[in-house]
Tab-separated table of C-alpha atoms and ligand atoms in Angstrom:
chain	number	residue	atom	x	y	z
Q	30	MET	CA	137.945	105.601	142.174
Q	31	GLU	CA	140.557	107.092	144.413
Q	32	THR	CA	142.928	104.429	145.671
Q	33	ARG	CA	144.280	104.993	149.114
Q	34	ILE	CA	147.938	103.976	149.408
Q	35	ILE	CA	149.040	103.003	152.928
Q	36	LYS	CA	152.720	102.466	153.748
Q	37	ILE	CA	153.238	99.847	156.399
Q	38	ASP	CA	156.532	98.294	157.737
Q	39	GLN	CA	156.371	94.557	157.067
Q	40	MET	CA	158.667	93.779	160.011
Q	41	ASN	CA	156.727	95.884	162.509
Q	42	PRO	CA	153.258	96.631	161.179
Q	43	ASP	CA	151.296	99.488	162.635
Q	44	ILE	CA	148.004	97.885	163.692
Q	45	LYS	CA	146.074	101.157	163.431
Q	46	LYS	CA	146.900	101.284	159.713
Q	47	ILE	CA	146.094	97.591	159.237
Q	48	LYS	CA	142.643	98.201	160.764
Q	49	ILE	CA	141.911	100.821	158.148
Q	50	ALA	CA	142.513	98.316	155.379
Q	51	ALA	CA	140.690	95.537	157.284
Q	52	ASN	CA	137.606	97.817	157.479
Q	53	ILE	CA	137.651	98.141	153.727
Q	54	ILE	CA	137.689	94.265	153.406
Q	55	LYS	CA	134.818	94.042	155.938
Q	56	LYS	CA	132.775	96.452	153.956
Q	57	GLY	CA	133.217	94.441	150.764
Q	58	GLY	CA	136.019	96.483	149.215
Q	59	LEU	CA	139.339	95.350	147.687
Q	60	VAL	CA	142.752	95.732	149.252
Q	61	ALA	CA	146.070	94.891	147.524
Q	62	PHE	CA	148.592	93.711	150.170
Q	63	PRO	CA	152.076	92.150	150.314
Q	64	THR	CA	152.645	88.488	151.075
Q	65	GLU	CA	156.009	86.826	151.326
Q	66	THR	CA	155.649	85.566	147.713
Q	67	VAL	CA	153.967	88.323	145.642
Q	68	TYR	CA	151.359	91.075	146.297
Q	69	GLY	CA	147.818	89.777	146.479
Q	70	LEU	CA	144.531	91.475	145.557
Q	71	GLY	CA	142.164	90.639	148.361
Q	72	ALA	CA	138.462	90.528	149.194
Q	73	ASN	CA	136.314	88.838	151.864
Q	74	SER	CA	136.237	85.173	150.594
Q	75	LEU	CA	132.757	84.725	151.916
Q	76	ASN	CA	131.334	87.747	150.061
Q	77	SER	CA	130.587	86.760	146.439
Q	78	GLU	CA	129.982	90.261	145.242
Q	79	ALA	CA	133.283	91.453	146.630
Q	80	VAL	CA	135.145	88.505	145.100
Q	81	LEU	CA	133.477	89.120	141.702
Q	82	LYS	CA	135.119	92.561	141.660
Q	83	ILE	CA	138.583	90.924	141.824
Q	84	PHE	CA	137.906	89.235	138.529
Q	85	LYS	CA	136.780	92.470	136.929
Q	86	VAL	CA	139.704	94.535	138.182
Q	87	LYS	CA	142.285	91.961	136.997
Q	88	ASN	CA	140.485	91.040	133.851
Q	89	ARG	CA	140.816	87.508	135.085
Q	90	PRO	CA	139.035	84.636	133.240
Q	91	ALA	CA	136.095	83.492	135.427
Q	92	ASP	CA	137.263	79.854	135.232
Q	93	ASN	CA	140.461	80.473	137.168
Q	94	PRO	CA	139.855	79.846	140.905
Q	95	LEU	CA	141.262	81.911	143.851
Q	96	ILE	CA	143.217	81.000	146.990
Q	97	ASN	CA	141.641	81.538	150.457
Q	98	HIS	CA	144.201	83.202	152.675
Q	99	ILE	CA	143.800	82.415	156.381
Q	100	ALA	CA	145.599	83.507	159.595
Q	101	ASN	CA	144.375	80.694	161.866
Q	102	LYS	CA	144.480	76.970	161.121
Q	103	GLU	CA	140.940	76.487	162.461
Q	104	TRP	CA	139.685	78.011	159.230
Q	105	ILE	CA	140.796	74.897	157.355
Q	106	TYR	CA	137.944	72.960	158.893
Q	107	LYS	CA	135.406	75.738	158.239
Q	108	LEU	CA	136.277	76.006	154.535
Q	109	ALA	CA	137.285	72.404	153.708
Q	110	GLU	CA	135.722	68.933	154.039
Q	111	LYS	CA	137.777	65.753	154.514
Q	112	VAL	CA	141.124	67.316	155.697
Q	113	PRO	CA	143.667	64.503	155.375
Q	114	GLU	CA	146.227	63.968	158.074
Q	115	GLU	CA	149.045	64.771	155.791
Q	116	ALA	CA	147.541	68.281	155.315
Q	117	ILE	CA	147.772	68.895	159.038
Q	118	MET	CA	151.380	67.765	159.031
Q	119	LEU	CA	152.242	69.967	156.016
Q	120	ALA	CA	150.488	72.972	157.669
Q	121	GLU	CA	152.534	72.343	160.875
Q	122	THR	CA	155.694	72.239	158.794
Q	123	PHE	CA	155.254	74.933	156.125
Q	124	TRP	CA	152.651	77.403	157.434
Q	125	PRO	CA	152.764	80.251	157.615
Q	126	GLY	CA	154.556	80.083	154.251
Q	127	PRO	CA	154.373	79.679	150.552
Q	128	LEU	CA	152.313	76.453	150.335
Q	129	THR	CA	148.738	76.324	149.052
Q	130	MET	CA	146.689	73.174	149.596
Q	131	ILE	CA	143.560	72.151	147.696
Q	132	PHE	CA	140.723	70.340	149.499
Q	133	LYS	CA	137.141	69.398	148.845
Q	134	LYS	CA	135.191	72.562	149.628
Q	135	ARG	CA	132.419	73.184	152.071
Q	136	LYS	CA	129.235	75.047	151.094
Q	137	ILE	CA	130.348	78.236	152.816
Q	138	VAL	CA	132.890	78.866	150.111
Q	139	PRO	CA	131.156	80.777	147.262
Q	140	ASP	CA	131.246	79.361	143.724
Q	141	VAL	CA	132.896	82.507	142.431
Q	142	VAL	CA	135.975	81.782	144.628
Q	143	THR	CA	136.350	78.221	143.301
Q	144	ALA	CA	135.232	79.057	139.695
Q	145	GLY	CA	132.495	76.536	140.076
Q	146	LEU	CA	134.838	73.684	141.204
Q	147	LYS	CA	134.035	71.413	144.101
Q	148	THR	CA	137.531	71.998	145.550
Q	149	THR	CA	139.125	75.063	147.149
Q	150	ALA	CA	142.601	76.300	147.755
Q	151	ILE	CA	143.917	77.450	151.181
Q	152	ARG	CA	147.113	79.029	152.373
Q	153	MET	CA	148.435	80.844	155.388
Q	154	PRO	CA	150.896	83.505	154.276
Q	155	LYS	CA	153.932	84.452	156.356
Q	156	ASN	CA	154.139	88.241	155.818
Q	157	LYS	CA	153.064	90.009	159.057
Q	158	ILE	CA	151.000	92.566	157.124
Q	159	ALA	CA	149.075	89.850	155.369
Q	160	LEU	CA	148.524	87.881	158.641
Q	161	ASN	CA	147.244	90.939	160.522
Q	162	LEU	CA	145.059	92.079	157.682
Q	163	ILE	CA	143.358	88.649	157.645
Q	164	LYS	CA	143.094	88.604	161.463
Q	165	TYR	CA	141.512	92.082	161.732
Q	166	SER	CA	139.185	91.473	158.692
Q	167	GLN	CA	137.875	88.496	160.674
Q	168	CYS	CA	137.323	86.441	157.526
Q	169	PRO	CA	139.394	84.471	155.000
Q	170	ILE	CA	140.716	86.670	152.210
Q	171	ALA	CA	140.407	85.434	148.611
Q	172	ALA	CA	143.403	86.827	146.737
Q	173	PRO	CA	145.084	86.183	143.369
Q	174	SER	CA	148.256	87.940	142.553
Q	175	ALA	CA	147.608	91.706	142.237
Q	176	ASN	CA	148.599	92.053	138.569
Q	177	THR	CA	146.506	92.561	135.561
Q	178	SER	CA	145.798	89.018	134.220
Q	179	GLY	CA	148.637	87.776	131.994
Q	180	ARG	CA	151.253	90.249	133.285
Q	181	PRO	CA	154.237	89.448	135.540
Q	182	SER	CA	153.159	89.154	139.203
Q	183	PRO	CA	153.860	92.205	141.424
Q	184	THR	CA	156.720	91.989	143.873
Q	185	MET	CA	156.646	95.692	144.805
Q	186	ALA	CA	153.721	98.115	145.538
Q	187	GLU	CA	154.852	100.075	142.509
Q	188	HIS	CA	153.935	97.157	140.222
Q	189	VAL	CA	150.439	96.963	141.771
Q	190	ILE	CA	150.043	100.794	141.407
Q	191	HIS	CA	151.098	100.514	137.739
Q	192	ASP	CA	148.464	97.827	136.981
Q	193	ILE	CA	145.390	98.573	139.097
Q	194	CYS	CA	145.645	101.946	140.833
Q	195	GLY	CA	142.296	103.804	140.591
Q	196	LYS	CA	140.402	100.512	140.335
Q	197	ILE	CA	140.401	99.414	143.996
Q	198	GLU	CA	139.954	101.062	147.392
Q	199	CYS	CA	143.404	100.500	148.909
Q	200	ILE	CA	146.986	99.386	148.236
Q	201	ILE	CA	149.222	98.569	151.159
Q	202	ASP	CA	152.793	99.417	150.379
Q	203	GLY	CA	154.864	96.958	152.497
Q	204	GLY	CA	158.073	97.035	150.415
Q	205	LYS	CA	159.582	94.229	148.370
Q	206	THR	CA	158.311	90.601	148.762
Q	207	ASN	CA	161.095	88.273	149.860
Q	208	ILE	CA	160.453	85.148	147.813
Q	209	GLY	CA	159.386	86.726	144.529
Q	210	VAL	CA	157.547	83.713	142.913
Q	211	GLU	CA	154.098	82.554	143.981
Q	212	SER	CA	153.218	79.807	146.452
Q	213	THR	CA	153.494	76.085	145.590
Q	214	VAL	CA	149.999	74.666	144.841
Q	215	ILE	CA	149.319	71.006	145.737
Q	216	ASP	CA	146.095	69.038	145.289
Q	217	LEU	CA	145.357	66.842	148.276
Q	218	THR	CA	142.102	65.498	146.919
Q	219	VAL	CA	143.939	62.917	144.732
Q	220	HIS	CA	146.308	60.078	145.612
Q	221	PRO	CA	149.187	60.500	145.561
Q	222	PRO	CA	148.902	64.339	145.978
Q	223	LEU	CA	149.793	66.301	142.877
Q	224	LEU	CA	152.003	69.398	142.601
Q	225	LEU	CA	150.043	71.719	140.279
Q	226	ARG	CA	152.261	74.843	140.442
Q	227	PRO	CA	155.876	74.906	141.697
Q	228	GLY	CA	156.671	77.744	144.063
Q	229	GLY	CA	158.257	78.837	147.229
Q	230	VAL	CA	158.109	75.380	148.920
Q	231	THR	CA	160.107	73.069	146.654
Q	232	TYR	CA	159.220	69.620	145.415
Q	233	GLU	CA	162.342	68.297	147.185
Q	234	MET	CA	161.075	69.818	150.553
Q	235	LEU	CA	157.618	68.281	150.110
Q	236	LYS	CA	159.139	64.899	149.138
Q	237	GLU	CA	160.714	64.655	152.572
Q	238	PHE	CA	157.242	64.547	154.136
Q	239	ILE	CA	154.833	63.062	151.621
Q	240	ASP	CA	154.633	60.944	148.441
Q	241	ILE	CA	153.855	63.531	145.810
Q	242	LYS	CA	153.891	63.645	141.957
Q	243	ILE	CA	154.518	66.650	139.780
Q	244	HIS	CA	151.692	67.376	137.330
Q	245	PRO	CA	153.264	67.443	133.767
Q	246	ALA	CA	151.758	70.910	133.166
Q	247	ALA	CA	153.792	72.278	136.124
Q	248	LYS	CA	156.980	71.590	134.195
Q	249	VAL	CA	155.673	73.389	131.125
Q	250	MET	CA	157.520	71.283	128.577
Q	251	ILE	CA	157.270	73.248	125.364
Q	252	LYS	CA	158.774	71.563	122.333
Q	253	PHE	CA	162.110	73.204	121.712
Q	254	ASN	CA	162.666	75.483	118.741
Q	255	GLU	CA	158.944	75.780	118.233
Q	256	LYS	CA	156.690	78.701	119.033
Q	257	PRO	CA	154.004	77.698	121.445
Q	258	ALA	CA	150.802	76.841	119.489
Q	259	SER	CA	148.785	79.618	121.005
Q	260	PRO	CA	150.779	82.627	122.203
Q	261	GLY	CA	147.666	83.767	124.130
Q	262	MET	CA	146.433	82.783	127.580
Q	263	LYS	CA	147.527	79.211	127.420
Q	264	TYR	CA	151.279	79.728	127.521
Q	265	ARG	CA	152.069	83.352	128.122
Q	266	HIS	CA	151.022	83.923	131.697
Q	267	TYR	CA	153.723	86.045	133.249
Q	268	ALA	CA	154.472	87.815	130.036
Q	269	PRO	CA	156.243	91.065	129.574
Q	270	LYS	CA	155.152	93.234	126.583
Q	271	ALA	CA	158.371	92.528	124.747
Q	272	ASP	CA	158.929	89.139	123.171
Q	273	LEU	CA	160.847	86.865	125.460
Q	274	ILE	CA	163.209	84.216	124.101
Q	275	LEU	CA	164.325	81.654	126.687
Q	276	VAL	CA	167.517	79.788	125.932
Q	277	GLU	CA	168.099	76.515	127.782
Q	278	GLY	CA	171.130	74.214	127.804
Q	279	GLU	CA	174.724	73.927	129.122
Q	280	ILE	CA	176.122	77.323	130.252
Q	281	ASP	CA	178.762	77.634	127.458
Q	282	ASP	CA	176.169	76.709	124.722
Q	283	MET	CA	173.617	79.163	126.195
Q	284	ILE	CA	176.184	82.012	126.171
Q	285	LYS	CA	177.099	81.332	122.555
Q	286	LYS	CA	173.390	81.004	121.470
Q	287	ILE	CA	172.465	84.272	123.184
Q	288	GLN	CA	175.415	86.069	121.585
Q	289	ASP	CA	174.206	84.732	118.165
Q	290	ILE	CA	170.637	85.962	118.854
Q	291	CYS	CA	171.986	89.394	119.624
Q	292	VAL	CA	173.824	89.497	116.279
Q	293	GLU	CA	170.765	88.221	114.395
Q	294	ASN	CA	168.572	90.896	116.063
Q	295	ARG	CA	170.972	93.840	115.562
Q	296	GLY	CA	168.881	96.982	115.285
Q	297	LYS	CA	166.353	95.841	117.863
Q	298	LYS	CA	166.484	97.140	121.520
Q	299	ILE	CA	167.469	93.959	123.309
Q	300	GLY	CA	167.530	93.223	127.077
Q	301	ILE	CA	169.474	90.207	128.350
Q	302	ILE	CA	168.784	88.394	131.592
Q	303	ALA	CA	172.084	86.949	132.713
Q	304	THR	CA	173.710	85.849	136.042
Q	305	GLU	CA	176.617	86.875	138.189
Q	306	GLU	CA	178.538	83.981	136.539
Q	307	THR	CA	177.791	84.983	132.900
Q	308	LYS	CA	177.286	88.815	132.884
Q	309	GLU	CA	180.629	89.549	131.314
Q	310	PHE	CA	179.898	87.623	128.088
Q	311	TYR	CA	177.287	89.962	126.733
Q	312	GLY	CA	177.094	93.589	125.499
Q	313	ASN	CA	175.383	96.437	127.190
Q	314	ASN	CA	171.770	95.972	128.103
Q	315	VAL	CA	172.328	93.209	130.689
Q	316	ARG	CA	170.383	92.713	133.918
Q	317	ILE	CA	171.879	90.366	136.527
Q	318	ILE	CA	169.035	88.228	137.886
Q	319	GLY	CA	171.118	86.734	140.627
Q	320	SER	CA	173.673	83.988	141.129
Q	321	ARG	CA	173.384	80.381	139.898
Q	322	LYS	CA	174.693	79.339	143.254
Q	323	ASP	CA	171.676	80.851	145.044
Q	324	MET	CA	168.340	80.421	143.192
Q	325	ARG	CA	166.568	82.518	145.889
Q	326	THR	CA	168.253	85.647	144.374
Q	327	VAL	CA	167.056	84.615	140.880
Q	328	ALA	CA	163.414	84.055	142.073
Q	329	VAL	CA	163.317	87.296	143.979
Q	330	ASN	CA	164.364	89.369	140.918
Q	331	LEU	CA	162.574	87.593	138.085
Q	332	PHE	CA	159.271	89.486	137.824
Q	333	LYS	CA	160.853	92.834	138.536
Q	334	ILE	CA	163.373	92.486	135.703
Q	335	LEU	CA	160.594	91.559	133.218
Q	336	ARG	CA	158.720	94.720	134.285
Q	337	ASP	CA	161.808	96.860	134.243
Q	338	PHE	CA	162.665	95.860	130.615
Q	339	ASP	CA	159.074	96.772	129.636
Q	340	ASN	CA	159.461	100.207	131.217
Q	341	GLU	CA	162.656	100.688	129.207
Q	342	GLY	CA	160.721	99.897	126.021
Q	343	VAL	CA	162.839	96.875	125.107
Q	344	ASP	CA	161.743	95.095	121.922
Q	345	LEU	CA	163.238	91.669	122.750
Q	346	ILE	CA	164.204	90.040	125.997
Q	347	VAL	CA	166.569	87.105	125.885
Q	348	SER	CA	166.997	84.997	129.105
Q	349	GLU	CA	169.304	82.275	130.135
Q	350	GLY	CA	167.611	79.098	131.458
Q	351	PHE	CA	168.186	77.415	134.779
Q	352	SER	CA	168.303	73.916	136.275
Q	353	THR	CA	164.909	72.800	137.448
Q	354	LYS	CA	166.230	71.581	140.859
Q	355	GLY	CA	164.825	73.221	144.012
Q	356	LEU	CA	163.459	76.775	143.423
Q	357	GLY	CA	164.654	76.418	139.811
Q	358	LEU	CA	161.543	74.491	138.964
Q	359	ALA	CA	159.342	77.481	139.954
Q	360	VAL	CA	161.654	79.905	138.062
Q	361	MET	CA	161.675	77.808	134.889
Q	362	ASN	CA	157.883	77.312	135.073
Q	363	ARG	CA	157.440	81.136	135.077
Q	364	LEU	CA	160.044	81.763	132.377
Q	365	ARG	CA	158.621	79.075	130.107
Q	366	LYS	CA	155.094	80.422	130.477
Q	367	ALA	CA	156.332	83.953	129.842
Q	368	ALA	CA	158.395	83.004	126.819
Q	369	LYS	CA	157.230	83.395	123.276
Q	370	THR	CA	160.003	81.080	122.073
Q	371	VAL	CA	162.006	78.456	123.947
Q	372	ILE	CA	165.325	77.411	122.412
Q	373	LYS	CA	167.623	74.548	123.269
Q	374	ALA	CA	171.187	75.762	122.811
F	420	LIG	O1	151.743	83.114	146.338
F	420	LIG	C1	150.563	83.048	145.945
F	420	LIG	O2	150.000	81.987	145.870
F	420	LIG	C2	149.890	84.370	145.564
F	420	LIG	C3	149.770	85.186	146.926
F	420	LIG	C4	148.908	86.467	146.668
F	420	LIG	O3	149.234	84.427	147.905
F	420	LIG	N1	148.631	84.131	144.991
F	420	LIG	C5	148.489	83.696	143.771
F	420	LIG	O4	147.197	83.561	143.259
F	420	LIG	O5	149.456	83.375	143.055
F	420	LIG	P1	146.841	83.304	141.725
F	420	LIG	O6	145.366	83.416	141.701
F	420	LIG	O7	147.639	84.148	140.925
F	420	LIG	O8	147.181	81.760	141.587
F	420	LIG	C6	146.426	80.732	142.199
F	420	LIG	C7	146.629	79.469	141.557
F	420	LIG	C8	146.020	79.479	140.129
F	420	LIG	O9	146.930	78.745	139.250
F	420	LIG	C9	144.725	78.730	140.293
F	420	LIG	O10	144.281	78.054	139.165
F	420	LIG	C10	145.090	77.673	141.388
F	420	LIG	O11	145.903	78.480	142.194
F	420	LIG	N2	143.931	77.231	142.122
F	420	LIG	C11	143.086	77.882	143.023
F	420	LIG	N3	142.124	77.156	143.477
F	420	LIG	C12	142.233	75.922	142.803
F	420	LIG	C13	141.455	74.787	142.816
F	420	LIG	N4	140.405	74.583	143.531
F	420	LIG	N5	141.928	73.725	141.989
F	420	LIG	C14	143.001	73.834	141.224
F	420	LIG	N6	143.766	74.967	141.170
F	420	LIG	C15	143.373	75.982	141.973
F	421	LIG	MG1	148.642	85.083	139.388
């Protein structure tokens, strides 16, 4: 299939171009589009056949449900039953933005979207291209991240092109996404609500408004110095092709441990993920992910660096760990899932 690539300015989107993509969605086709978190691979949520194609293109397991993206809050009531008051308050506070809320679903939401669950996920993205695409498609858009399943999520159109060009009707190139990790997913069907996936809206931000618990799986506590039991789907979700060793601990210990790993793996092509504060302590192939003083810079660069190292043909990636405060929880969740080995320095 020929994939049409349409360049659109995310600050000032050309509505004529948006309408071309919206028409593809209306006709049951697939469009990859930027959101403020990562690129999504979208189809009309209410069209089961169209949504099914998303799973095929991504090679996504059929038991992993999708998020409905909406541009108008009224759609919450059309898709969800029993919308608690706290959801309205959270929507007022964090939408449009990187927060996904899970509700009991209404019949209108096809089973393929929810992977057979009785609940469904809804979010209103902030990116103007995404909002206008939904608006002109005149339907909610079901969209997972636009990567091949298991690979790092796309933060640039180039990443989407690399993974799925030729398999879908259209890719909107709206430049880099500005958060870089996916939305925070919270389940509002349980009491207290549960944070299932840390993301752009932090636990601390949510805590100011509601009583919420973090699901243990969201922290991804792998036993240190052990390889995850199954290196397959279960743990390695955002994985680069190269093996990734994640080193956690106090800064000085981490630096020393990473230097040791480099010595032990002499002869391999190694890529190191370091920070502004630590870059000078390692040899050559170092990428600076950002500053420890500003986790937003770290989040925004994470997936791109993993992909860049793959493109360079690196054999082994070694990354420093971060504090799990604020956006650090989302960053560490992705790094721990991507890692083949997690080491405590
Ligand atoms: O930032 C984002 O959320 C991006 C952009 C494109 O919006 N989307 C995204 O989608 O990351 P995806 O499919 O890669 O991740 C959606 C997550 C998955 O972990 C899925 O299991 C969970 O949301 N999810 C969706 N519906 C659910 C439900 N009913 N119950 C529990 N988890 C659900
Ligand atoms: Mg994903």
